[in-house]
Short mmCIF file of C-alpha atoms and ligand atoms in Angstrom, two decimals:
data_model
loop_
_atom_site.label_atom_id
_atom_site.label_comp_id
_atom_site.label_asym_id
_atom_site.label_seq_id
_atom_site.Cartn_x
_atom_site.Cartn_y
_atom_site.Cartn_z
CA UNK Q 424 -19.97 -37.83 75.04
CA UNK Q 425 -21.22 -38.89 71.59
CA UNK Q 426 -22.41 -42.47 71.01
CA UNK Q 427 -19.66 -44.43 69.30
CA UNK Q 428 -20.59 -45.75 65.86
CA UNK Q 429 -18.03 -48.50 65.31
CA UNK Q 430 -19.51 -49.51 61.95
CA UNK Q 431 -19.09 -46.00 60.58
CA UNK Q 432 -15.60 -45.73 62.05
CA UNK Q 433 -14.51 -49.03 60.48
CA UNK Q 434 -15.49 -47.78 57.02
CA UNK Q 435 -12.74 -45.18 57.37
CA UNK Q 436 -10.06 -47.90 57.59
CA UNK Q 437 -9.59 -49.70 54.24
CA UNK Q 438 -7.47 -52.57 55.64
CA UNK Q 439 -10.28 -53.57 57.99
CA UNK Q 440 -12.37 -54.53 54.96
CA UNK Q 441 -9.75 -56.93 53.58
CA UNK Q 442 -9.55 -60.73 53.84
CA UNK Q 443 -6.78 -63.03 55.00
CA UNK Q 444 -6.74 -66.71 53.97
CA UNK Q 445 -10.24 -66.15 52.57
CA UNK Q 446 -11.52 -64.92 55.95
CA UNK Q 447 -12.42 -61.37 56.93
CA UNK Q 448 -9.43 -59.83 58.68
CA UNK Q 449 -9.76 -59.56 62.45
CA UNK Q 450 -6.93 -57.23 63.33
CA UNK Q 451 -5.89 -57.59 66.97
CA UNK Q 452 -2.26 -56.53 66.74
CA UNK Q 453 -2.77 -52.85 67.42
CA UNK Q 454 -0.12 -52.64 70.12
CA UNK Q 455 2.43 -53.49 67.40
CA UNK Q 456 1.01 -51.01 64.93
CA UNK Q 457 -2.38 -49.48 64.18
CA UNK Q 458 -4.27 -49.36 60.89
CA UNK Q 459 -4.58 -46.05 59.05
CA UNK Q 460 -7.74 -44.12 58.25
CA UNK Q 461 -8.46 -42.97 54.69
CA UNK Q 462 -7.86 -39.37 55.82
CA UNK Q 463 -4.20 -40.19 56.51
CA UNK Q 464 -3.70 -42.23 53.34
CA UNK Q 465 -5.21 -39.55 51.12
CA UNK Q 466 -3.35 -36.76 52.93
CA UNK Q 467 -0.06 -38.51 52.16
CA UNK Q 468 -1.06 -38.87 48.53
CA UNK Q 469 -2.08 -35.22 48.31
CA UNK Q 470 1.18 -34.10 49.87
CA UNK Q 471 3.28 -36.09 47.41
CA UNK Q 472 1.02 -35.33 44.42
CA UNK Q 473 0.49 -31.62 44.98
CA UNK Q 474 2.69 -30.15 47.69
CA UNK Q 475 6.01 -32.00 47.73
CA UNK Q 476 8.93 -29.71 48.53
CA UNK Q 477 11.58 -29.40 51.20
CA UNK Q 478 10.68 -27.35 54.25
CA UNK Q 479 12.25 -24.31 55.90
CA UNK Q 480 14.82 -23.31 53.29
CA UNK Q 481 12.68 -22.46 50.27
CA UNK Q 482 11.25 -19.18 49.06
CA UNK Q 483 8.99 -20.78 46.44
CA UNK Q 484 5.31 -21.53 46.89
CA UNK Q 485 5.54 -25.28 47.34
CA UNK Q 486 8.26 -25.02 49.96
CA UNK Q 487 6.29 -22.39 51.83
CA UNK Q 488 3.20 -24.60 51.69
CA UNK Q 489 5.12 -27.64 52.93
CA UNK Q 490 6.64 -25.54 55.73
CA UNK Q 491 3.23 -24.26 56.84
CA UNK Q 492 1.83 -27.82 56.84
CA UNK Q 493 4.89 -29.09 58.75
CA UNK Q 494 4.80 -26.39 61.39
CA UNK Q 495 1.03 -26.50 61.84
CA UNK Q 496 1.40 -30.24 62.44
CA UNK Q 497 3.55 -29.33 65.44
CA UNK Q 498 0.64 -27.31 66.83
CA UNK Q 499 -1.71 -30.27 66.32
CA UNK Q 500 0.71 -32.47 68.26
CA UNK Q 501 0.87 -29.90 71.06
CA UNK Q 502 -2.94 -29.81 71.24
CA UNK Q 503 -3.00 -33.63 71.26
CA UNK Q 504 -0.76 -33.62 74.34
CA UNK Q 505 -2.72 -30.85 76.07
CA UNK Q 506 0.03 -28.26 75.55
CA UNK Q 507 -0.36 -24.60 74.61
CA UNK Q 508 3.14 -24.22 73.20
CA UNK Q 509 4.44 -26.44 70.35
CA UNK Q 510 8.07 -25.45 71.03
CA UNK Q 511 8.88 -28.53 73.09
CA UNK Q 512 7.50 -30.95 70.46
CA UNK Q 513 10.38 -32.48 68.53
CA UNK Q 514 9.71 -34.73 65.54
CA UNK Q 515 11.70 -37.93 65.74
CA UNK Q 516 11.54 -41.34 64.06
CA UNK Q 517 9.49 -42.86 66.84
CA UNK Q 518 9.44 -43.50 70.57
CA UNK Q 519 12.69 -45.44 70.27
CA UNK Q 520 14.53 -42.48 68.79
CA UNK Q 521 12.92 -40.10 71.30
CA UNK Q 522 14.21 -42.15 74.24
CA UNK Q 523 17.64 -42.57 72.64
CA UNK Q 524 17.81 -38.82 72.11
CA UNK Q 525 17.16 -38.10 75.77
CA UNK Q 526 19.39 -40.92 77.03
CA UNK Q 527 22.22 -39.70 74.82
CA UNK Q 528 21.93 -35.92 74.96
CA UNK Q 529 20.39 -35.33 78.39
CA UNK Q 530 22.26 -38.36 79.76
CA UNK Q 531 25.63 -37.12 78.56
CA UNK Q 532 25.13 -33.71 80.10
CA UNK Q 533 23.47 -34.73 83.38
CA UNK Q 534 24.47 -38.24 84.47
CA UNK Q 535 27.50 -38.68 86.71
CA UNK Q 536 29.14 -41.74 88.30
CA UNK Q 537 26.96 -42.97 91.16
CA UNK Q 538 23.76 -41.45 89.79
CA UNK Q 539 20.78 -43.76 89.49
CA UNK Q 540 18.35 -44.23 86.62
CA UNK Q 541 15.15 -45.77 87.95
CA UNK Q 542 13.12 -47.91 85.52
CA UNK Q 543 10.35 -50.42 86.15
CA UNK Q 544 10.32 -54.15 85.47
CA UNK Q 545 7.60 -53.84 82.83
CA UNK Q 546 9.49 -51.64 80.38
CA UNK Q 547 9.80 -52.24 76.65
CA UNK Q 548 13.40 -52.83 75.54
CA UNK Q 549 13.28 -49.35 73.98
CA UNK Q 550 13.04 -47.93 77.50
CA UNK Q 551 15.73 -50.17 78.97
CA UNK Q 552 18.63 -50.50 76.55
CA UNK Q 553 19.23 -46.77 75.86
CA UNK Q 554 19.52 -46.27 79.64
CA UNK Q 555 21.90 -49.20 80.00
CA UNK Q 556 24.11 -47.61 77.33
CA UNK Q 557 23.81 -44.19 78.98
CA UNK Q 558 24.80 -45.78 82.30
CA UNK Q 559 27.82 -47.44 80.70
CA UNK Q 560 28.91 -44.15 79.17
CA UNK Q 561 28.55 -42.10 82.34
CA UNK Q 562 29.13 -44.44 85.28
CA UNK Q 563 25.49 -44.15 86.36
CA UNK Q 564 23.56 -47.20 87.49
CA UNK Q 565 20.22 -48.64 86.33
CA UNK Q 566 17.85 -49.50 89.17
CA UNK Q 567 14.60 -51.39 88.60
CA UNK Q 568 11.29 -51.03 90.44
CA UNK Q 569 9.59 -54.43 90.75
CA UNK Q 570 6.17 -55.39 89.42
CA UNK Q 571 3.66 -57.59 91.21
CA UNK Q 572 2.43 -60.88 89.77
CA UNK Q 573 -0.70 -59.00 88.67
CA UNK Q 574 1.51 -56.90 86.41
CA UNK Q 575 1.38 -53.66 88.36
CA UNK Q 576 4.35 -51.58 89.46
CA UNK Q 577 4.89 -52.09 93.19
CA UNK Q 578 4.42 -48.46 94.18
CA UNK Q 579 5.75 -48.85 97.71
CA UNK Q 580 8.94 -50.41 96.33
CA UNK Q 581 9.13 -47.72 93.64
CA UNK Q 582 8.90 -45.06 96.33
CA UNK Q 583 11.50 -46.86 98.44
CA UNK Q 584 13.99 -46.88 95.55
CA UNK Q 585 13.78 -43.11 95.05
CA UNK Q 586 16.60 -41.22 96.74
CA UNK Q 587 18.89 -38.25 96.33
CA UNK Q 588 20.92 -40.45 93.95
CA UNK Q 589 17.98 -40.86 91.55
CA UNK Q 590 18.76 -38.55 88.64
CA UNK Q 591 16.20 -39.87 86.17
CA UNK Q 592 13.03 -41.95 86.32
CA UNK Q 593 11.73 -43.47 83.08
CA UNK Q 594 8.61 -45.61 82.83
CA UNK Q 595 5.87 -46.66 80.44
CA UNK Q 596 2.54 -44.89 80.73
CA UNK Q 597 1.01 -48.19 79.58
CA UNK Q 598 2.62 -51.63 79.34
CA UNK Q 599 2.63 -52.96 75.78
CA UNK Q 600 2.82 -56.57 76.97
CA UNK Q 601 0.09 -56.53 79.62
CA UNK Q 602 -1.97 -53.38 79.07
CA UNK Q 603 -1.30 -52.12 82.61
CA UNK Q 604 -1.93 -48.39 82.96
CA UNK Q 605 0.63 -47.01 85.38
CA UNK Q 606 -0.42 -44.25 87.79
CA UNK Q 607 1.79 -41.92 85.79
CA UNK Q 608 0.91 -38.65 87.55
CA UNK Q 609 1.48 -40.17 90.99
CA UNK Q 610 4.75 -41.83 89.96
CA UNK Q 611 5.92 -38.54 88.43
CA UNK Q 612 5.02 -36.63 91.58
CA UNK Q 613 6.99 -39.07 93.74
CA UNK Q 614 9.97 -38.90 91.40
CA UNK Q 615 9.91 -35.11 91.22
CA UNK Q 616 9.69 -34.90 95.02
CA UNK Q 617 12.95 -36.87 95.08
CA UNK Q 618 14.47 -34.33 92.69
CA UNK Q 619 14.55 -36.61 89.62
CA UNK Q 620 13.87 -35.81 85.98
CA UNK Q 621 11.01 -37.89 84.56
CA UNK Q 622 10.54 -39.43 81.11
CA UNK Q 623 7.28 -41.17 80.26
CA UNK Q 624 7.10 -43.64 77.39
CA UNK Q 625 3.62 -42.93 76.06
CA UNK Q 626 3.82 -45.32 73.11
CA UNK Q 627 0.87 -47.44 74.24
CA UNK Q 628 -1.11 -44.68 75.92
CA UNK Q 629 -1.46 -42.17 73.09
CA UNK Q 630 -3.76 -44.39 70.99
CA UNK Q 631 -6.08 -45.28 73.86
CA UNK Q 632 -6.93 -42.29 76.01
CA UNK Q 633 -6.54 -38.58 76.51
CA UNK Q 634 -2.94 -37.72 77.36
CA UNK Q 635 -2.56 -34.43 79.18
CA UNK Q 636 1.13 -33.79 79.65
CA UNK Q 637 0.79 -30.74 81.95
CA UNK Q 638 -1.28 -32.70 84.44
CA UNK Q 639 1.20 -35.59 84.35
CA UNK Q 640 3.95 -33.17 85.35
CA UNK Q 641 6.74 -35.07 83.58
CA UNK Q 642 9.79 -33.56 81.84
CA UNK Q 643 9.79 -35.71 78.70
CA UNK Q 644 7.01 -37.64 76.94
CA UNK Q 645 7.44 -39.79 73.83
CA UNK Q 646 5.10 -41.60 71.45
CA UNK Q 647 5.14 -43.16 67.99
CA UNK Q 648 2.96 -42.05 65.09
CA UNK Q 649 2.40 -45.53 63.68
CA UNK Q 650 0.69 -46.78 66.85
CA UNK Q 651 -1.54 -43.71 66.82
CA UNK Q 652 -3.13 -44.24 63.37
CA UNK Q 653 -0.38 -42.29 61.59
CA UNK Q 654 2.52 -43.25 59.33
CA UNK Q 655 5.58 -45.27 60.31
CA UNK Q 656 8.90 -43.52 60.72
CA UNK Q 657 7.53 -40.57 62.64
CA UNK Q 658 7.10 -39.92 66.34
CA UNK Q 659 7.25 -37.19 68.92
CA UNK Q 660 9.53 -36.32 71.78
CA UNK Q 661 8.07 -33.61 73.95
CA UNK Q 662 10.44 -32.05 76.44
CA UNK Q 663 10.34 -29.02 78.70
CA UNK Q 664 11.73 -26.22 76.54
CA UNK Q 665 14.27 -25.10 79.13
CA UNK Q 666 15.65 -28.65 79.37
CA UNK Q 667 15.79 -29.14 75.60
CA UNK Q 668 17.46 -25.79 74.99
CA UNK Q 669 20.18 -26.65 77.50
CA UNK Q 670 20.85 -30.12 76.05
CA UNK Q 671 23.71 -30.74 73.60
CA UNK Q 672 22.71 -31.67 70.03
CA UNK Q 673 21.94 -35.34 69.36
CA UNK Q 674 22.48 -35.39 65.61
CA UNK Q 675 23.93 -32.47 63.70
CA UNK Q 676 23.79 -31.04 60.21
CA UNK Q 677 21.51 -28.71 58.30
CA UNK Q 678 18.59 -26.86 59.88
CA UNK Q 679 19.68 -27.33 63.48
CA UNK Q 680 22.40 -24.68 63.33
CA UNK Q 681 22.38 -20.95 63.91
CA UNK Q 682 25.79 -20.26 62.36
CA UNK Q 683 28.48 -22.56 60.99
CA UNK Q 684 32.10 -21.56 60.80
CA UNK Q 685 35.24 -23.68 60.78
CA UNK Q 686 36.13 -21.78 63.94
CA UNK Q 687 33.00 -23.04 65.65
CA UNK Q 688 29.29 -23.65 65.19
CA UNK Q 689 26.30 -22.44 67.19
CA UNK Q 690 22.99 -24.24 67.44
CA UNK Q 691 19.35 -23.29 67.35
CA UNK Q 692 16.95 -23.81 70.22
CA UNK Q 693 14.34 -26.57 70.36
CA UNK Q 694 12.65 -27.96 68.43
CA UNK Q 695 14.99 -27.31 65.44
CA UNK Q 696 18.04 -28.07 67.60
CA UNK Q 697 17.02 -31.74 67.45
CA UNK Q 698 15.74 -31.93 63.88
CA UNK Q 699 18.94 -32.16 61.86
CA UNK Q 700 18.60 -32.67 58.11
CA UNK Q 701 15.52 -33.03 55.96
CA UNK Q 702 12.79 -34.31 58.23
CA UNK Q 703 10.11 -36.90 57.45
CA UNK Q 704 7.82 -34.18 56.08
CA UNK Q 705 5.12 -36.52 54.77
CA UNK Q 706 5.20 -38.44 58.02
CA UNK Q 707 4.71 -35.29 60.07
CA UNK Q 708 1.80 -34.15 57.91
CA UNK Q 709 0.26 -37.63 57.98
CA UNK Q 710 0.64 -37.80 61.76
CA UNK Q 711 -1.19 -34.50 62.19
CA UNK Q 712 -4.01 -35.86 60.04
CA UNK Q 713 -4.17 -39.01 62.19
CA UNK Q 714 -4.29 -37.03 65.42
CA UNK Q 715 -6.93 -34.68 64.00
CA UNK Q 716 -9.00 -37.77 63.11
CA UNK Q 717 -8.57 -39.35 66.52
CA UNK Q 718 -8.90 -36.38 68.88
CA UNK Q 719 -12.64 -35.73 68.44
CA UNK Q 720 -13.50 -39.41 69.09
CA UNK Q 721 -10.87 -40.09 71.74
CA UNK Q 722 -13.18 -40.14 74.78
CA UNK Q 723 -15.93 -42.26 73.22
CA UNK Q 724 -13.31 -44.54 71.62
CA UNK Q 725 -11.83 -45.18 75.06
CA UNK Q 726 -15.24 -46.08 76.50
CA UNK Q 727 -15.85 -48.48 73.59
CA UNK Q 728 -12.46 -50.12 74.12
CA UNK Q 729 -13.19 -50.64 77.80
CA UNK Q 730 -16.35 -52.53 76.81
CA UNK Q 731 -14.22 -54.66 74.45
CA UNK Q 732 -11.67 -55.26 77.21
CA UNK Q 733 -14.16 -56.57 79.74
CA UNK Q 734 -16.00 -58.66 77.13
CA UNK Q 735 -12.73 -60.15 75.84
CA UNK Q 736 -11.41 -60.83 79.35
CA UNK Q 737 -14.60 -62.68 80.23
CA UNK Q 738 -14.72 -64.55 76.89
CA UNK Q 739 -11.09 -65.68 77.07
CA UNK Q 740 -11.38 -66.76 80.69
CA UNK Q 741 -14.16 -69.10 79.54
CA UNK Q 742 -11.71 -70.94 77.27
CA UNK Q 743 -10.47 -74.03 79.12
CA UNK Q 744 -6.75 -74.04 79.87
CA UNK Q 745 -6.34 -70.36 79.04
CA UNK Q 746 -4.71 -68.02 81.55
CA UNK Q 747 -4.91 -64.26 81.22
CA UNK Q 748 -1.53 -62.71 82.04
CA UNK Q 749 -1.72 -59.25 83.59
CA UNK Q 750 -4.59 -58.39 85.87
CA UNK Q 751 -3.94 -54.78 86.72
CA UNK Q 752 -6.90 -52.85 88.06
CA UNK Q 753 -6.40 -50.20 85.36
CA UNK Q 754 -5.79 -51.54 81.86
CA UNK Q 755 -6.15 -50.61 78.22
CA UNK Q 756 -7.62 -53.19 75.85
CA UNK Q 757 -4.55 -55.43 75.63
CA UNK Q 758 -4.95 -59.07 76.58
CA UNK Q 759 -1.92 -61.29 77.06
CA UNK Q 760 -2.56 -64.97 77.65
CA UNK Q 761 -1.09 -68.43 77.68
CA UNK Q 762 -2.79 -71.74 77.01
CA UNK Q 763 -1.85 -75.02 78.63
CA UNK Q 764 -0.26 -77.33 76.06
CA UNK Q 765 -0.05 -74.72 73.29
CA UNK Q 766 3.03 -72.69 72.45
CA UNK Q 767 2.18 -69.00 71.90
CA UNK Q 768 3.61 -69.17 68.35
CA UNK Q 769 1.33 -72.10 67.52
CA UNK Q 770 -1.65 -70.15 68.87
CA UNK Q 771 -0.69 -67.21 66.64
CA UNK Q 772 -0.25 -69.38 63.56
CA UNK Q 773 -3.56 -71.19 64.07
CA UNK Q 774 -5.40 -67.90 64.62
CA UNK Q 775 -3.82 -66.48 61.47
CA UNK Q 776 -5.39 -69.33 59.48
CA UNK Q 777 -8.73 -67.98 60.77
CA UNK Q 778 -7.86 -64.46 59.61
CA UNK Q 779 -7.13 -63.30 63.16
CA UNK Q 780 -3.93 -61.30 63.62
CA UNK Q 781 -2.39 -61.36 67.09
CA UNK Q 782 1.21 -61.18 68.29
CA UNK Q 783 3.17 -63.81 70.16
CA UNK Q 784 6.50 -63.87 71.95
CA UNK Q 785 8.22 -61.68 74.51
CA UNK Q 786 6.81 -58.41 73.09
CA UNK Q 787 10.24 -56.75 73.52
CA UNK Q 788 9.80 -57.19 77.29
CA UNK Q 789 12.20 -60.03 78.10
CA UNK Q 790 12.79 -58.92 81.72
CA UNK Q 791 9.04 -58.77 82.36
CA UNK Q 792 8.50 -62.22 80.85
CA UNK Q 793 11.31 -63.60 83.02
CA UNK Q 794 9.73 -61.97 86.10
CA UNK Q 795 6.42 -63.67 85.28
CA UNK Q 796 8.15 -67.02 84.71
CA UNK Q 797 7.27 -67.08 81.01
CA UNK Q 798 9.19 -67.05 77.74
CA UNK Q 799 6.32 -65.38 75.98
CA UNK Q 800 2.58 -64.91 75.67
CA UNK Q 801 -0.04 -64.59 72.96
CA UNK Q 802 -1.36 -61.03 72.89
CA UNK Q 803 -4.59 -59.69 71.45
CA UNK Q 804 -4.48 -55.90 71.40
CA UNK Q 805 -7.57 -53.92 70.48
CA UNK Q 806 -8.21 -50.51 68.97
CA UNK Q 807 -11.41 -48.49 68.91
CA UNK Q 808 -12.33 -49.96 65.51
CA UNK Q 809 -12.58 -53.49 66.88
CA UNK Q 810 -15.97 -55.00 67.65
CA UNK Q 811 -17.71 -57.35 70.05
CA UNK Q 812 -18.20 -59.73 67.07
CA UNK Q 813 -14.42 -59.84 66.72
CA UNK Q 814 -14.09 -60.64 70.43
CA UNK Q 815 -16.44 -63.57 69.87
CA UNK Q 816 -14.51 -64.64 66.73
CA UNK Q 817 -11.33 -64.68 68.84
CA UNK Q 818 -13.03 -66.70 71.58
CA UNK Q 819 -14.36 -69.29 69.10
CA UNK Q 820 -11.00 -69.58 67.33
CA UNK Q 821 -9.25 -70.13 70.67
CA UNK Q 822 -11.73 -72.91 71.51
CA UNK Q 823 -10.69 -74.56 68.23
CA UNK Q 824 -6.98 -74.08 69.09
CA UNK Q 825 -7.60 -75.76 72.44
CA UNK Q 826 -9.26 -78.77 70.79
CA UNK Q 827 -6.44 -79.08 68.25
CA UNK Q 828 -3.66 -78.86 70.82
CA UNK Q 829 -5.29 -80.67 73.75
N1 PMP O 1109 7.66 -48.37 74.15
C1 PMP O 1109 6.58 -49.16 74.14
C2 PMP O 1109 5.78 -49.33 75.39
C3 PMP O 1109 6.22 -49.81 72.97
O1 PMP O 1109 5.15 -50.60 72.95
C4 PMP O 1109 7.02 -49.65 71.80
C5 PMP O 1109 6.69 -50.35 70.50
N2 PMP O 1109 6.25 -51.65 70.65
C6 PMP O 1109 8.12 -48.79 71.88
C7 PMP O 1109 8.41 -48.18 73.06
C8 PMP O 1109 8.98 -48.53 70.69
O2 PMP O 1109 8.24 -47.89 69.69
P1 PMP O 1109 8.78 -47.74 68.22
O3 PMP O 1109 9.19 -49.11 67.76
O4 PMP O 1109 7.62 -47.22 67.45
O5 PMP O 1109 9.92 -46.79 68.27
#
């Protein structure tokens, strides 16, 4: 593994050189969205300045060029997920749309009254609400695997909830609120042994470590481009081709059809089956650029982030009155915390005055917050471009918050 040169890496991200309130920006809100490297920004500009055309339907040079760029992006995504075949990689708006697509299309064609959809207590709302709606539509029932007070899924309870009724299991690879890394391969294996179909929400995993879908063994995997150093408005749903090809269309219109007649319409196979209308071409091309930037440094970036995580955990624990929320044995560099006497929103506002961007609130995980007896936390979430100096800046700023609110 190559040594990780964080100074050189940071130079590739223009926003990291900016100031906020006259202070150098310390960006610790990466779980909400990541910053973008120059390579992505300039690729988007080049696409719009030199290559802009609609894909798939054109015979002219620009359209052919855009189509080649669009389709080769699919191969980059496949490589990013450890897959040989890009066929199962569907471009969607983001993880949210990917989950909605499966809940709607797969749900409609597979869920029956009495079936169970097993989730965990640490899910993001995006991996709860679509299943609640699917359950309402089909008569299926949502069942929830508990988490421990350390923020880990209770595996024994998870196993105990699996039965012949379990039709689908959906869980986060990594918790956005706590940073917990779930034992995704083991959970998938247990679910598959019970005969269930498995969807993994990889939104918070894809930007932190190597995701190898074949070794996870799941049926669907989703992630968002904007959390993985790419543009907003683009994401990926990967599904087993045989499942996708058998699923009814989600949205319909141009490009997803084989033949349209007023007597009846036939549909293409995946991935086009689920890409109705003009896609987010620039987003797809920008995402491929982001993944191509990230892939070669992924392993060393992860090691660097683990150093940041242990340094930040130790530094924050040294702040009087501060409690770290989420103590899973396997975590990415996400630190949720509360501080006695200080509302999370006040912590966030005071840190912002110091140029430090964090997120506060329920992190779209209201059921998890309720389980932990909290209404919200303050959350510092790191990326590979963060530094030990920034960890120290966060620690010092939190000491000041404590003095101001004590
Ligand atoms: N799942 C998890 C674990 C997330 O963290 C998020 C975004 N915070 C989502 C799903 C939804 O992602 P998006 O808003 O990009 O669709």
